[in-house]
PDB file of N, CA and C in Angstrom:
ATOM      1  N   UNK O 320      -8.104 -21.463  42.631  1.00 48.00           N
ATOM      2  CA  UNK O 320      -7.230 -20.804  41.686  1.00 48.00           C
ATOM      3  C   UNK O 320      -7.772 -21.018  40.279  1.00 48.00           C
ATOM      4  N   UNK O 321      -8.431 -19.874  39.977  1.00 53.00           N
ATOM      5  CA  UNK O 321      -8.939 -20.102  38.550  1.00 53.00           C
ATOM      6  C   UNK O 321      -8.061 -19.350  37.329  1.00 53.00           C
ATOM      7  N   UNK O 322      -7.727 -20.261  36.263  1.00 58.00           N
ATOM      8  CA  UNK O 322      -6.975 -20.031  35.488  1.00 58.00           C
ATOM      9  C   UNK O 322      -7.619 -19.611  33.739  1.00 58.00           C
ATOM     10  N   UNK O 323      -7.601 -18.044  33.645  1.00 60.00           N
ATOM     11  CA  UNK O 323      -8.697 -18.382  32.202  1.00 60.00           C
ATOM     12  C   UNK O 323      -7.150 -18.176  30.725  1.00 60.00           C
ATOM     13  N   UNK O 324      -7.619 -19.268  30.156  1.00 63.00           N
ATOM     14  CA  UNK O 324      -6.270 -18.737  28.647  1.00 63.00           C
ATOM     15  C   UNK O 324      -7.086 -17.326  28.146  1.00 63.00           C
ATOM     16  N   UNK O 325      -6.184 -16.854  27.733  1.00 67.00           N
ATOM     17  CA  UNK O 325      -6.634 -15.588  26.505  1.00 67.00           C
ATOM     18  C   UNK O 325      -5.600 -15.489  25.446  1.00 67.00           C
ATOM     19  N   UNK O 326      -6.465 -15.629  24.251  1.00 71.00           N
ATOM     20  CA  UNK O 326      -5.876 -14.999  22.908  1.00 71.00           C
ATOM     21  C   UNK O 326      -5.422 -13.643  22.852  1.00 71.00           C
ATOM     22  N   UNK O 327      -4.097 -13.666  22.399  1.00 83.00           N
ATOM     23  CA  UNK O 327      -4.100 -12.606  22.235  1.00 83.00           C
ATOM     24  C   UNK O 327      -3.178 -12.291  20.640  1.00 83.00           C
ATOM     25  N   UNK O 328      -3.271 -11.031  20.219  1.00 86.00           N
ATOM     26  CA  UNK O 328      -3.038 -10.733  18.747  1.00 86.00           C
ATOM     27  C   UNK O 328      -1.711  -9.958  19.177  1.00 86.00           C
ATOM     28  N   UNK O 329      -1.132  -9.853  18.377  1.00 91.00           N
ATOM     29  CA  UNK O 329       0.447  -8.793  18.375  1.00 91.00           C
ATOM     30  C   UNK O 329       0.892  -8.767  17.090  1.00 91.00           C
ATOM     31  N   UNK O 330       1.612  -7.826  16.083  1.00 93.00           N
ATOM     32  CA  UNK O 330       1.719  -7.400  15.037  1.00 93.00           C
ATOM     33  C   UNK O 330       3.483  -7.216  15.459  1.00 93.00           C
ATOM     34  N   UNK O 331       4.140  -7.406  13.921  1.00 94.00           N
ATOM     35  CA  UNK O 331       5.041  -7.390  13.451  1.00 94.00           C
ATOM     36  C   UNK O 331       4.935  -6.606  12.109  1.00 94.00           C
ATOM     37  N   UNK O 332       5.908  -5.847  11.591  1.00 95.00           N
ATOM     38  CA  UNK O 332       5.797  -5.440  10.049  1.00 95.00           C
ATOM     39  C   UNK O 332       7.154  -6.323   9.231  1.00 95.00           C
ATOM     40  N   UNK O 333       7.166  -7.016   8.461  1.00 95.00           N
ATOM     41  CA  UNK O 333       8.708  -7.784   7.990  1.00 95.00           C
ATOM     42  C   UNK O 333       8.110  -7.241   6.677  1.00 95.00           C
ATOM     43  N   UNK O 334      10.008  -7.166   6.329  1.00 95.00           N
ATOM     44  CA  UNK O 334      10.068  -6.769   4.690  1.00 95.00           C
ATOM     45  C   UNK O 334      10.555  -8.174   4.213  1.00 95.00           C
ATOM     46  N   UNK O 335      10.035  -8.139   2.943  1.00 94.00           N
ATOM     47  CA  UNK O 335       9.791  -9.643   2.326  1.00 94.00           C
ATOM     48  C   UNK O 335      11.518  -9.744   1.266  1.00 94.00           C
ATOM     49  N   UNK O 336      11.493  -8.712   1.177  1.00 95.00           N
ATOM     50  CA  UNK O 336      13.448  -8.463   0.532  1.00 95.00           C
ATOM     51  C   UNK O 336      14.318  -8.928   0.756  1.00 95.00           C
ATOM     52  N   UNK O 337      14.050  -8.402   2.249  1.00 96.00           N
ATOM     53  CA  UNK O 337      15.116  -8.551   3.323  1.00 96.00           C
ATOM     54  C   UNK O 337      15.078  -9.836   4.780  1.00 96.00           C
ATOM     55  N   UNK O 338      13.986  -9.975   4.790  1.00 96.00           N
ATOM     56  CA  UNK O 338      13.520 -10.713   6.212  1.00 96.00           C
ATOM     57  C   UNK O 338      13.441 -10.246   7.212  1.00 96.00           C
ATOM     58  N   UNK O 339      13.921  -8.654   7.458  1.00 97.00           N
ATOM     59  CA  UNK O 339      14.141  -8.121   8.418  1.00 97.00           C
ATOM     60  C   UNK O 339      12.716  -7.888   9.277  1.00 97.00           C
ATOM     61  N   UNK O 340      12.895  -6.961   9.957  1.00 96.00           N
ATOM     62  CA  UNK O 340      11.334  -6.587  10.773  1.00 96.00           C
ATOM     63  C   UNK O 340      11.594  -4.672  11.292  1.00 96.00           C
ATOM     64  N   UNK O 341      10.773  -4.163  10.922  1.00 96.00           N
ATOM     65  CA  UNK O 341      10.833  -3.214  11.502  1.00 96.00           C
ATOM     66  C   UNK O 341      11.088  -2.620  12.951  1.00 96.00           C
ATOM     67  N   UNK O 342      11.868  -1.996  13.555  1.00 96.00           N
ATOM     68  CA  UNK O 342      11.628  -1.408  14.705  1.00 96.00           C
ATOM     69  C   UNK O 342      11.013  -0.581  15.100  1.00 96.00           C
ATOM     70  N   UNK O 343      10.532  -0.057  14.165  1.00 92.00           N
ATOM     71  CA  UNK O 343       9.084   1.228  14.505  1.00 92.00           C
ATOM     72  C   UNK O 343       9.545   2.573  15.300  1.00 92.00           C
ATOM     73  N   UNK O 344      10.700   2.368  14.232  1.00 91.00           N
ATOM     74  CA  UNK O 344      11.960   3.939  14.123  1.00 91.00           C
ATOM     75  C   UNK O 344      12.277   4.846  13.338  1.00 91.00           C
ATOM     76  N   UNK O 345      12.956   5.415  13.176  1.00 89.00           N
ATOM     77  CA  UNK O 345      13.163   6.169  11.498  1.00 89.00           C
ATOM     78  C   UNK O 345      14.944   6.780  11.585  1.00 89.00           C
ATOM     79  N   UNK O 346      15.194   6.464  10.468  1.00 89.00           N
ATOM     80  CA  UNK O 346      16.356   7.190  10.049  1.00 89.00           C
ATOM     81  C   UNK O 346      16.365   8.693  10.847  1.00 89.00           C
ATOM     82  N   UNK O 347      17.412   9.106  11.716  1.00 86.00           N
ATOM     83  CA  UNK O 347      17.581  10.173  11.532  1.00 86.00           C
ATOM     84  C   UNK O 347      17.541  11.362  10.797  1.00 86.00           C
ATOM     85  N   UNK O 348      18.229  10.799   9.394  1.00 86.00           N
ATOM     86  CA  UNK O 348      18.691  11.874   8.634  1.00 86.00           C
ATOM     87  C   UNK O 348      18.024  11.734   7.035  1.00 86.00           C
ATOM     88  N   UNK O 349      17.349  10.326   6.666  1.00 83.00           N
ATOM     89  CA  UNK O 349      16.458  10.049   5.947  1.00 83.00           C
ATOM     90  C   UNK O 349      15.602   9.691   6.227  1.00 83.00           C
ATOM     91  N   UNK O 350      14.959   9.656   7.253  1.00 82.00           N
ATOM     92  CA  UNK O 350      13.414   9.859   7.575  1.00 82.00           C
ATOM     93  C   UNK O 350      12.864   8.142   7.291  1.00 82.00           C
ATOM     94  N   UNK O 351      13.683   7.056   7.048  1.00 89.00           N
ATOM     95  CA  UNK O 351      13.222   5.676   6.488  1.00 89.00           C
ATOM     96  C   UNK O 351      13.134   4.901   7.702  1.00 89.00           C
ATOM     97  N   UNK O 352      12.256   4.145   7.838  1.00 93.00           N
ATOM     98  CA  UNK O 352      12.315   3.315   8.484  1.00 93.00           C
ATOM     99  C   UNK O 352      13.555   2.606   9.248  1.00 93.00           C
ATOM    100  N   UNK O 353      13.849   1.711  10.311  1.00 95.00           N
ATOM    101  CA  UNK O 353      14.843   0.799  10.411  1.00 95.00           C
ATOM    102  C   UNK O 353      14.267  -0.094  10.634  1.00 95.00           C
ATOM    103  N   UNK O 354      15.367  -1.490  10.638  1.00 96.00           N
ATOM    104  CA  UNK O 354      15.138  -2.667  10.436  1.00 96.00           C
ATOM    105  C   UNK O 354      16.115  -3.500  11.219  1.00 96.00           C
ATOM    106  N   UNK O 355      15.713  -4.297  11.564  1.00 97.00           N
ATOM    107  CA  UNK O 355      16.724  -5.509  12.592  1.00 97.00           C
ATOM    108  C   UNK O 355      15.690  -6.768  12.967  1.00 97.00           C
ATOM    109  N   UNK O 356      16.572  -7.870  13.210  1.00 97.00           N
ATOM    110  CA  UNK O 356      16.122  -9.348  12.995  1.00 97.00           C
ATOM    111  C   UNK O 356      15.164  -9.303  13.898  1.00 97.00           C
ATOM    112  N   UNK O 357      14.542  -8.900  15.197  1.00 96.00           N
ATOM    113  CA  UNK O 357      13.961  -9.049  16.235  1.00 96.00           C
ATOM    114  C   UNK O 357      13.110  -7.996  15.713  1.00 96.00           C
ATOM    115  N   UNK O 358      13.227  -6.651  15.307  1.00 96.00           N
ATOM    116  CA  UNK O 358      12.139  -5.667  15.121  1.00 96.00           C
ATOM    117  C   UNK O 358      11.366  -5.785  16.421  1.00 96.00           C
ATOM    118  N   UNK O 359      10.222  -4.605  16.509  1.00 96.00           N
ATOM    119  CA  UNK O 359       9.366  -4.634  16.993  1.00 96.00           C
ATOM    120  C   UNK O 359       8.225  -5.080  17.044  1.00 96.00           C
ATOM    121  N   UNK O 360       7.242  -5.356  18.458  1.00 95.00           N
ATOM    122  CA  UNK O 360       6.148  -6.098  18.683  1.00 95.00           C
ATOM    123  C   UNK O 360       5.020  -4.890  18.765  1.00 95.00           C
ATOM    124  N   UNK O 361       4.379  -4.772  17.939  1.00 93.00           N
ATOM    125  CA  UNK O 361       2.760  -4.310  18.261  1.00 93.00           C
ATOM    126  C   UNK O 361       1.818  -4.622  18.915  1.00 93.00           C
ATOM    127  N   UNK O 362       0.990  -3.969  20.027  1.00 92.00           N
ATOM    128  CA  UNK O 362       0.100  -4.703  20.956  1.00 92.00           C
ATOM    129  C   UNK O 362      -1.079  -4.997  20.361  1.00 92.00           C
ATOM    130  N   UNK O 363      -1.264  -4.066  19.535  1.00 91.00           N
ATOM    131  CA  UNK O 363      -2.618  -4.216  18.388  1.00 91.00           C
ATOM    132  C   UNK O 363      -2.700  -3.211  18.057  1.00 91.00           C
ATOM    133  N   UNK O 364      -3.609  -3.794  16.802  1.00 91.00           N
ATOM    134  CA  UNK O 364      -3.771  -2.931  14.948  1.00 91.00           C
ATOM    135  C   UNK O 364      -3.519  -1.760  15.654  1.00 91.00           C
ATOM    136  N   UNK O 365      -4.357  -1.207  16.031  1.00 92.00           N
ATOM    137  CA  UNK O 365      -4.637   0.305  16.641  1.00 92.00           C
ATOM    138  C   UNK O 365      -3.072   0.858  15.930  1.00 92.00           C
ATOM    139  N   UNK O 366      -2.395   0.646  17.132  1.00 94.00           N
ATOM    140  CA  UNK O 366      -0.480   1.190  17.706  1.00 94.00           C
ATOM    141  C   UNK O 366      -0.274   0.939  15.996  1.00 94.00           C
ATOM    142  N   UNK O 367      -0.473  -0.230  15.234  1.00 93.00           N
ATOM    143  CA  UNK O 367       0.316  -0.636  14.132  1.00 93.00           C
ATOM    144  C   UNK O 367      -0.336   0.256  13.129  1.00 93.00           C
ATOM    145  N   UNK O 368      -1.370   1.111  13.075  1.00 93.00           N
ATOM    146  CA  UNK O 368      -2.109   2.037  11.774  1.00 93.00           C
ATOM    147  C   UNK O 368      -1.392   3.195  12.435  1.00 93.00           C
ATOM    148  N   UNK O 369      -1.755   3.560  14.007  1.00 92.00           N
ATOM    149  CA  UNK O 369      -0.544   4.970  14.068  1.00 92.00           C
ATOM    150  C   UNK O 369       0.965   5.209  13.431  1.00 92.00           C
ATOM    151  N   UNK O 370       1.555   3.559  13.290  1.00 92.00           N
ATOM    152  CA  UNK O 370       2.845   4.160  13.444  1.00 92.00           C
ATOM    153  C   UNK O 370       2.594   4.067  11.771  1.00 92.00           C
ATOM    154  N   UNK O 371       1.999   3.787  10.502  1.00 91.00           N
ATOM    155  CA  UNK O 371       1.808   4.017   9.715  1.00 91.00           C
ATOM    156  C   UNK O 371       1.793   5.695   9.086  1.00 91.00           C
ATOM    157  N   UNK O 372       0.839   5.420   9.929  1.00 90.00           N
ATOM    158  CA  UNK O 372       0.712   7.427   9.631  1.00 90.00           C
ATOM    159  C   UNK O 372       1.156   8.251  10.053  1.00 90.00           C
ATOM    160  N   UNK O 373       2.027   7.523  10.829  1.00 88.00           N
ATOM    161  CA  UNK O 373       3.523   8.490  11.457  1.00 88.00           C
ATOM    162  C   UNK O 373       4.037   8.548  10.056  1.00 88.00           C
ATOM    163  N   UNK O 374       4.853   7.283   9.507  1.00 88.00           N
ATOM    164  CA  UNK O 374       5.746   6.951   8.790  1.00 88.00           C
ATOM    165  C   UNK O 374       5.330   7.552   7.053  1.00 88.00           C
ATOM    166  N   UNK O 375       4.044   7.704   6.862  1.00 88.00           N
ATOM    167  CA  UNK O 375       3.009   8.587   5.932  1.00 88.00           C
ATOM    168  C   UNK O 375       3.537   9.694   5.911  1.00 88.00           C
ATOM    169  N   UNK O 376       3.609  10.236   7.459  1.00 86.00           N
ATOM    170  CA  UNK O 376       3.574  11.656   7.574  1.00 86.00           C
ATOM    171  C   UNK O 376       5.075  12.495   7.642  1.00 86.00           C
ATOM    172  N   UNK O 377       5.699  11.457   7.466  1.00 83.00           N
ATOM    173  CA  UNK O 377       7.402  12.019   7.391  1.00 83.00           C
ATOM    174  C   UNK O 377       7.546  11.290   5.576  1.00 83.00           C
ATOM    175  N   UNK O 378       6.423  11.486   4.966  1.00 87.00           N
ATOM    176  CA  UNK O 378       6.131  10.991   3.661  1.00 87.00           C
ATOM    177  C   UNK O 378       7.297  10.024   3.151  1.00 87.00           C
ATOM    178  N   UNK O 379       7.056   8.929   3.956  1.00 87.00           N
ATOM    179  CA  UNK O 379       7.712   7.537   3.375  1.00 87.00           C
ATOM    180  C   UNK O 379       6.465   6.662   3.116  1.00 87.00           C
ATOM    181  N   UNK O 380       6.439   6.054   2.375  1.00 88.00           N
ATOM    182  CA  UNK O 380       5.205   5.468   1.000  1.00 88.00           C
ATOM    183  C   UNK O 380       5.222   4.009   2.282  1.00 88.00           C
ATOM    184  N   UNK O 381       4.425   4.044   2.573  1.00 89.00           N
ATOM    185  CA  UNK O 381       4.592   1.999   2.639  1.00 89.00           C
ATOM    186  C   UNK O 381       5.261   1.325   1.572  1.00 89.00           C
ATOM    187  N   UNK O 382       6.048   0.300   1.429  1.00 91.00           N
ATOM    188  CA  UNK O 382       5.911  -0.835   0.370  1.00 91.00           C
ATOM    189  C   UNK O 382       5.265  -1.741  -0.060  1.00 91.00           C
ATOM    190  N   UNK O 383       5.181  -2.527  -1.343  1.00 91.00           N
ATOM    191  CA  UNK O 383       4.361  -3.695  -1.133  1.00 91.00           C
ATOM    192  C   UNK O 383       4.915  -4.619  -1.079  1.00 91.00           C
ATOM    193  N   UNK O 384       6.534  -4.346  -0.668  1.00 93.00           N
ATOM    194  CA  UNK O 384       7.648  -5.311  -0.156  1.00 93.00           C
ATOM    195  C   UNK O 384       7.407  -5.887   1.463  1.00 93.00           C
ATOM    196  N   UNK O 385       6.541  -5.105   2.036  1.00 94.00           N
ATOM    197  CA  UNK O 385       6.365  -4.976   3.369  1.00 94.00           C
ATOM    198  C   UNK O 385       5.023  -6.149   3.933  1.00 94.00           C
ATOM    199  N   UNK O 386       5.273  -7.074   4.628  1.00 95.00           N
ATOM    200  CA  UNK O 386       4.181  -7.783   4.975  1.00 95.00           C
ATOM    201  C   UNK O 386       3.366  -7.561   6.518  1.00 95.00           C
ATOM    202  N   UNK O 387       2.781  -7.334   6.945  1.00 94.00           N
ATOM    203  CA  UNK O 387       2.416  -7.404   8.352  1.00 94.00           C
ATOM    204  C   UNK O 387       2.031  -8.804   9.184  1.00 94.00           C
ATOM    205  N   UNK O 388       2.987  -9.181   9.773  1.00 94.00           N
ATOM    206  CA  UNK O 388       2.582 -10.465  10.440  1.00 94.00           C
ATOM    207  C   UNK O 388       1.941 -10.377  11.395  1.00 94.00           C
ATOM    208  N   UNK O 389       0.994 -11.666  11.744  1.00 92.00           N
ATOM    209  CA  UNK O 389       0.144 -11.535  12.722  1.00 92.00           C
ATOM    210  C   UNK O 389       0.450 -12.877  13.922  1.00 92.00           C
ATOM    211  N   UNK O 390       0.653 -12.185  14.986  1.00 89.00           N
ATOM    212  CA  UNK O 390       1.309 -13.478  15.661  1.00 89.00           C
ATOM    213  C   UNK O 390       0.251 -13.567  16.768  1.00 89.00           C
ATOM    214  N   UNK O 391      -0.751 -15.298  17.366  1.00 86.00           N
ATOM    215  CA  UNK O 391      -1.813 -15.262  17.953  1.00 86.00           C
ATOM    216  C   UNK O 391      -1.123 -15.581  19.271  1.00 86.00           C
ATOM    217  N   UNK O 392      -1.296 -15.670  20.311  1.00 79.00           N
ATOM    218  CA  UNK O 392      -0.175 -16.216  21.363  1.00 79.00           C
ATOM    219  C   UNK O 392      -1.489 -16.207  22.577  1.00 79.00           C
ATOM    220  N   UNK O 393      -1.304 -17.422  23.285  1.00 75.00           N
ATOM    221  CA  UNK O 393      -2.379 -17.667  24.096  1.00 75.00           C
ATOM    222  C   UNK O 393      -1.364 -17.344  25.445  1.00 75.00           C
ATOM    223  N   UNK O 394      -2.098 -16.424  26.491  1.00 69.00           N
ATOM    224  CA  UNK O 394      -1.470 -16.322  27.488  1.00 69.00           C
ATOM    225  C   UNK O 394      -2.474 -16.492  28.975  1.00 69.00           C
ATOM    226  N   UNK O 395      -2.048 -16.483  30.024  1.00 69.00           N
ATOM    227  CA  UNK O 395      -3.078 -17.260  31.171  1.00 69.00           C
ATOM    228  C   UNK O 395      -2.791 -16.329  31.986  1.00 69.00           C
ATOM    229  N   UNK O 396      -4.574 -15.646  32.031  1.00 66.00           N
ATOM    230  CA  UNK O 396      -4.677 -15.142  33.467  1.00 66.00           C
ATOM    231  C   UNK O 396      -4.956 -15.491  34.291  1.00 66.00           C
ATOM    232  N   UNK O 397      -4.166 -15.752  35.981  1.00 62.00           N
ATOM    233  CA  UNK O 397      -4.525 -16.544  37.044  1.00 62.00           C
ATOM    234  C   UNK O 397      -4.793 -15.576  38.210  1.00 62.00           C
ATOM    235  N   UNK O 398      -5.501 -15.706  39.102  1.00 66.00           N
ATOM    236  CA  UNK O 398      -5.655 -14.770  40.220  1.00 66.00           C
ATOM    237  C   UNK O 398      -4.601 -15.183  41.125  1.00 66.00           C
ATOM    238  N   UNK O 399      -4.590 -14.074  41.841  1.00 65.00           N
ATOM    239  CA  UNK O 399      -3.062 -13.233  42.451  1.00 65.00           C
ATOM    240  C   UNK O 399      -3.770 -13.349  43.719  1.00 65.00           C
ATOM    241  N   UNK O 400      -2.966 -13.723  44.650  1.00 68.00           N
ATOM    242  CA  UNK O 400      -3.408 -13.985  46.100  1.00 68.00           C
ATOM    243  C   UNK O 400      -1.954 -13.799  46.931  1.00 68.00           C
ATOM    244  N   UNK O 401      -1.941 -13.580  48.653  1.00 68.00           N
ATOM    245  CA  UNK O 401      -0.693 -13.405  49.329  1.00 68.00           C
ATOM    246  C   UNK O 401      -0.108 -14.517  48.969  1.00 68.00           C
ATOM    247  N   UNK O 402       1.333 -14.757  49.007  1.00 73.00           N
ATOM    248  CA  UNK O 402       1.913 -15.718  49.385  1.00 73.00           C
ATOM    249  C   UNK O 402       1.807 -16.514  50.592  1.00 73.00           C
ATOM    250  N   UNK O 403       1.251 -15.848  51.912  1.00 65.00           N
ATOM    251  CA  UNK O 403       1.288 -15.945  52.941  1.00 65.00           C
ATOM    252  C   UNK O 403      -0.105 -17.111  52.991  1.00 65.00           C
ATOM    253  N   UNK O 404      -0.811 -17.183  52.052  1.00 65.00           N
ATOM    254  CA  UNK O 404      -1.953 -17.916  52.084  1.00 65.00           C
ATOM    255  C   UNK O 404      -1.544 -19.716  51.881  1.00 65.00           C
ATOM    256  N   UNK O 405      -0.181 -19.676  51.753  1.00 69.00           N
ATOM    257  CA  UNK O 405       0.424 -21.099  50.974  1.00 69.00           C
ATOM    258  C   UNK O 405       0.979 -21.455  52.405  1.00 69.00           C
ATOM    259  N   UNK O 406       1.280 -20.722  53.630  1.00 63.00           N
ATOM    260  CA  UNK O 406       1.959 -20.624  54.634  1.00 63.00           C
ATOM    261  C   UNK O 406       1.453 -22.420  54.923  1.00 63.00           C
ATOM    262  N   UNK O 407       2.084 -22.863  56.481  1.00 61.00           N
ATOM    263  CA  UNK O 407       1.415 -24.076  56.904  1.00 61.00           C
ATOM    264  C   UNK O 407       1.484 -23.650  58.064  1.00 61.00           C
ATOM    265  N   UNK O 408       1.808 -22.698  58.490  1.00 61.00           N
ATOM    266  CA  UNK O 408       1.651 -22.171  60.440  1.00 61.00           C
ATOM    267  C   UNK O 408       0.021 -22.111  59.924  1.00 61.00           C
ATOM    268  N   UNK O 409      -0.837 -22.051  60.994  1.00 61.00           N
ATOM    269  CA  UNK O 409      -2.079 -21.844  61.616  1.00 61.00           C
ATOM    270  C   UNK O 409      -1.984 -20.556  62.254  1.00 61.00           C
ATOM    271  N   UNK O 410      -2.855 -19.498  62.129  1.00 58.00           N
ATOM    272  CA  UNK O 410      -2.402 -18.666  62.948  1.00 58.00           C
ATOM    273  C   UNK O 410      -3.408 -18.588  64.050  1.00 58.00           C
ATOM    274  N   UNK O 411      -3.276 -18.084  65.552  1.00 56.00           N
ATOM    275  CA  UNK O 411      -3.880 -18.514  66.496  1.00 56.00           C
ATOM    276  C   UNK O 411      -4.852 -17.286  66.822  1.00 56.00           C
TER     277      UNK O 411
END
């Protein structure tokens, strides 16, 4: 059972005003962003420059109230085998 860690990156946008975090939504009816304590997780930059130029393109300005956090989080890939391999019957 080989176990390898991997780094991995994930993005947040928080407004520095407020503390809040983006949800990577928009106002219905003003086209602004929303915001809530949990916000949304980005898998990487990539997803986090699209939803930019989403948010560009319904011409809402970025702020420079706005910070992008970068969160590193080590997670472990292990190989996947039957359960049946843990068994203690013998099979004949």
């Amino acid at each position: 059972m080989l176990e390898v860690e991997t780094k991995k990156v994930k993005f947040k946008v928080r407004n520095l005003g407020t503390g809040l975090y983006q949800d990577g939504k928009v106002e219905k009816f003003t086209g602004e962003p929303t915001w809530s304590k949990r916000g949304k997780v980005w898998q990487n930059i990539v997803e986090l420059k699209k939803h930019f130029s989403a948010l560009e393109a319904f011409r809402v300005s970025l702020s420079p109230f706005w910070e992008v956090v970068e969160y590193r989080t080590n997670e472990t890939d292990a190989e996947r085998y039957p359960a049946t391999v843990l068994t203690t019957k013998k099979k004949s």
